[in-house]
Amino acid sequence: MLTALQERKLDKAFDHMDVNHNGDLELDDLIALGVRVLAAFGVSPDSDLGNRLFGTYTDFWEVLLTKIDLDGDRKISREEYQLGMNAAFIEDPDGYERALRPAIQATLDVTDVNGNRVLDLEEFQRFQSAFGTSPEDAELAFRKIDTDRSGALSIEELVEAGRQFYLGEDPDLTGNWLFGPV
């Protein structure tokens, strides 16, 4: 059973991924999201980074279909998403490591422009804009997730924030802020 916080976080994630806003997630939505991320950083879809990003998004999509597409229509409704994310990732945290973490890691590899394994505020805001997060909410998220107060987000801080966002039920987790307030 999902908590109210988990439902709000999953709703926010669903809205980010439903790029065409038709109420269902489809592979085209994840591809469009990948295109947005790549465009925000001037990365070619045909580059190694672009191919890796699309590969992990496609792999993530296949896991979603297997675990979440309850009626087999190759679309995922909001209800299927909430039920399925709970079963696939919250009740089975290893599912995060197998499917969601690689997609998050590939996204962060694109956003780490200078390859220093950290994102500064500007890189983070560009990353967040691809997901539809306002610059103000992205800055707030950055401040909350920067747990070591270094002024930069390490890839590990971001991967952990992703884990907390998708799996956590504790309202005090910093990862709840990954995409701004929920």
Coordinates of C-alpha atoms in Angstrom, one line a residue:
M1 CA 0.0 0.0 0.0
L2 CA 1.4 3.4 -1.0
T3 CA 1.5 6.3 1.4
A4 CA 0.0 9.6 0.3
L5 CA 3.5 11.0 -0.2
Q6 CA 4.5 8.0 -2.4
E7 CA 1.4 8.6 -4.5
R8 CA 2.2 12.3 -5.0
K9 CA 5.8 11.4 -5.9
L10 CA 4.7 8.8 -8.4
D11 CA 2.1 11.2 -9.9
K12 CA 4.8 13.8 -10.4
A13 CA 7.1 11.2 -12.0
F14 CA 4.2 10.1 -14.3
D15 CA 3.5 13.6 -15.3
H16 CA 7.2 14.2 -16.2
M17 CA 7.2 11.0 -18.4
D18 CA 3.8 11.6 -20.1
V19 CA 5.4 14.0 -22.5
N20 CA 2.5 14.1 -24.9
H21 CA 0.0 14.5 -21.9
N22 CA -2.4 12.0 -23.2
G23 CA -2.8 10.2 -19.8
D24 CA -0.9 7.1 -20.8
L25 CA 2.8 6.4 -20.8
E26 CA 4.1 5.0 -24.1
L27 CA 7.6 4.3 -25.5
D28 CA 7.3 7.5 -27.5
D29 CA 7.0 9.5 -24.3
L30 CA 10.3 8.1 -23.0
I31 CA 12.0 8.7 -26.3
A32 CA 10.7 12.3 -26.3
L33 CA 12.0 12.8 -22.8
G34 CA 15.4 11.5 -23.9
V35 CA 15.4 13.9 -26.8
R36 CA 14.6 16.7 -24.4
V37 CA 17.5 15.8 -22.1
L38 CA 19.9 15.5 -25.0
A39 CA 18.8 18.8 -26.6
A40 CA 19.2 20.6 -23.2
F41 CA 22.9 19.6 -23.3
G42 CA 23.5 19.8 -27.0
V43 CA 24.2 16.0 -27.2
S44 CA 23.5 14.3 -30.5
P45 CA 21.0 11.4 -30.3
D46 CA 23.5 9.4 -32.5
S47 CA 26.4 9.9 -30.1
D48 CA 27.5 7.2 -27.7
L49 CA 25.9 9.1 -24.8
G50 CA 22.7 9.5 -26.9
N51 CA 22.6 5.8 -27.8
R52 CA 23.3 4.8 -24.2
L53 CA 20.5 7.1 -22.9
F54 CA 18.0 5.7 -25.4
G55 CA 19.1 2.2 -24.7
T56 CA 18.5 2.5 -20.9
Y57 CA 15.2 4.3 -21.5
T58 CA 14.1 1.5 -23.8
D59 CA 15.3 -1.1 -21.3
F60 CA 13.4 0.7 -18.5
W61 CA 10.3 0.8 -20.8
E62 CA 10.5 -3.0 -21.3
V63 CA 10.7 -3.5 -17.6
L64 CA 7.7 -1.2 -17.1
L65 CA 5.7 -3.1 -19.6
T66 CA 6.5 -6.5 -18.1
K67 CA 5.8 -5.4 -14.5
I68 CA 3.1 -2.7 -15.0
D69 CA 1.2 -3.0 -18.2
L70 CA -1.7 -5.0 -16.6
D71 CA -3.9 -5.1 -19.7
G72 CA -1.2 -5.8 -22.3
D73 CA -2.0 -2.7 -24.5
R74 CA 1.6 -1.5 -24.5
K75 CA 0.5 1.7 -22.7
I76 CA 0.7 2.4 -19.0
S77 CA -2.2 4.3 -17.3
R78 CA -1.6 6.4 -14.2
E79 CA -3.3 3.7 -12.1
E80 CA -1.2 0.9 -13.7
Y81 CA 1.9 3.1 -13.0
Q82 CA 1.2 3.6 -9.3
L83 CA 0.3 -0.1 -8.7
G84 CA 3.2 -1.4 -10.8
M85 CA 5.9 1.0 -9.5
N86 CA 5.0 -0.1 -6.0
A87 CA 5.3 -3.8 -6.9
A88 CA 8.3 -3.4 -9.3
F89 CA 10.4 -1.0 -7.3
I90 CA 9.1 -0.2 -3.8
E91 CA 8.3 -3.8 -2.8
D92 CA 11.3 -5.0 -4.8
P93 CA 14.1 -2.5 -4.2
D94 CA 16.5 -4.6 -6.4
G95 CA 14.2 -3.6 -9.2
Y96 CA 15.5 -0.1 -8.9
E97 CA 19.1 -1.3 -9.3
R98 CA 18.2 -3.4 -12.3
A99 CA 16.1 -1.0 -14.3
L100 CA 15.7 2.5 -12.9
R101 CA 19.2 3.2 -11.7
P102 CA 20.8 2.6 -15.1
A103 CA 18.3 5.1 -16.7
I104 CA 19.1 7.6 -14.0
Q105 CA 22.8 7.0 -14.4
A106 CA 22.7 7.4 -18.2
T107 CA 20.7 10.7 -17.8
L108 CA 23.3 12.0 -15.4
D109 CA 26.1 11.1 -17.6
V110 CA 24.6 13.3 -20.3
T111 CA 24.1 16.2 -17.8
D112 CA 27.6 16.1 -16.4
V113 CA 29.0 18.3 -19.2
N114 CA 32.5 18.6 -18.0
G115 CA 32.8 15.0 -16.7
N116 CA 33.8 16.0 -13.2
R117 CA 31.2 13.6 -11.7
V118 CA 29.2 16.5 -10.1
L119 CA 26.4 18.8 -11.4
D120 CA 26.6 22.4 -10.6
L121 CA 23.3 24.4 -10.2
E122 CA 23.2 25.4 -13.9
E123 CA 23.7 21.8 -15.1
F124 CA 21.0 20.6 -12.6
Q125 CA 18.6 23.3 -13.7
R126 CA 19.1 22.3 -17.4
F127 CA 18.5 18.7 -16.5
Q128 CA 15.4 19.5 -14.5
S129 CA 14.0 21.7 -17.3
A130 CA 14.0 18.7 -19.6
F131 CA 11.6 17.1 -17.1
G132 CA 9.4 20.2 -16.9
T133 CA 10.7 21.4 -13.5
S134 CA 10.7 25.2 -13.1
P135 CA 14.1 26.9 -12.4
E136 CA 12.9 27.9 -9.0
D137 CA 11.8 24.4 -8.0
A138 CA 15.1 23.0 -9.5
E139 CA 17.1 25.4 -7.4
L140 CA 15.2 24.4 -4.2
A141 CA 15.7 20.7 -5.1
F142 CA 19.4 21.4 -5.6
R143 CA 19.7 23.0 -2.2
K144 CA 17.9 20.1 -0.5
I145 CA 19.7 17.3 -2.2
D146 CA 23.2 18.9 -1.7
T147 CA 23.5 17.0 1.6
D148 CA 27.3 17.7 2.0
R149 CA 26.7 21.4 1.2
S150 CA 29.5 21.4 -1.3
G151 CA 27.6 23.6 -3.8
A152 CA 27.6 20.7 -6.3
L153 CA 25.7 17.4 -6.6
S154 CA 27.7 14.3 -6.9
I155 CA 26.4 11.6 -9.1
E156 CA 26.0 9.4 -6.0
E157 CA 24.0 12.1 -4.3
L158 CA 21.7 12.2 -7.3
V159 CA 21.4 8.4 -7.6
E160 CA 20.6 8.2 -3.9
A161 CA 18.1 11.1 -4.3
G162 CA 16.5 9.1 -7.1
R163 CA 16.3 6.0 -4.9
Q164 CA 14.7 8.0 -2.1
F165 CA 12.3 9.7 -4.5
Y166 CA 11.1 6.4 -6.1
L167 CA 11.3 4.1 -3.1
G168 CA 11.1 6.2 0.1
E169 CA 8.1 6.7 2.3
D170 CA 9.8 8.8 5.0
P171 CA 8.7 12.4 4.5
D172 CA 12.0 13.7 5.8
L173 CA 14.1 12.1 3.1
T174 CA 16.1 14.7 1.0
G175 CA 15.4 12.7 -2.1
N176 CA 11.7 13.6 -1.9
W177 CA 12.9 17.0 -3.3
L178 CA 14.4 15.5 -6.5
F179 CA 11.9 17.4 -8.7
G180 CA 11.0 20.2 -6.3
P181 CA 8.2 20.1 -3.8
V182 CA 5.7 17.3 -3.9

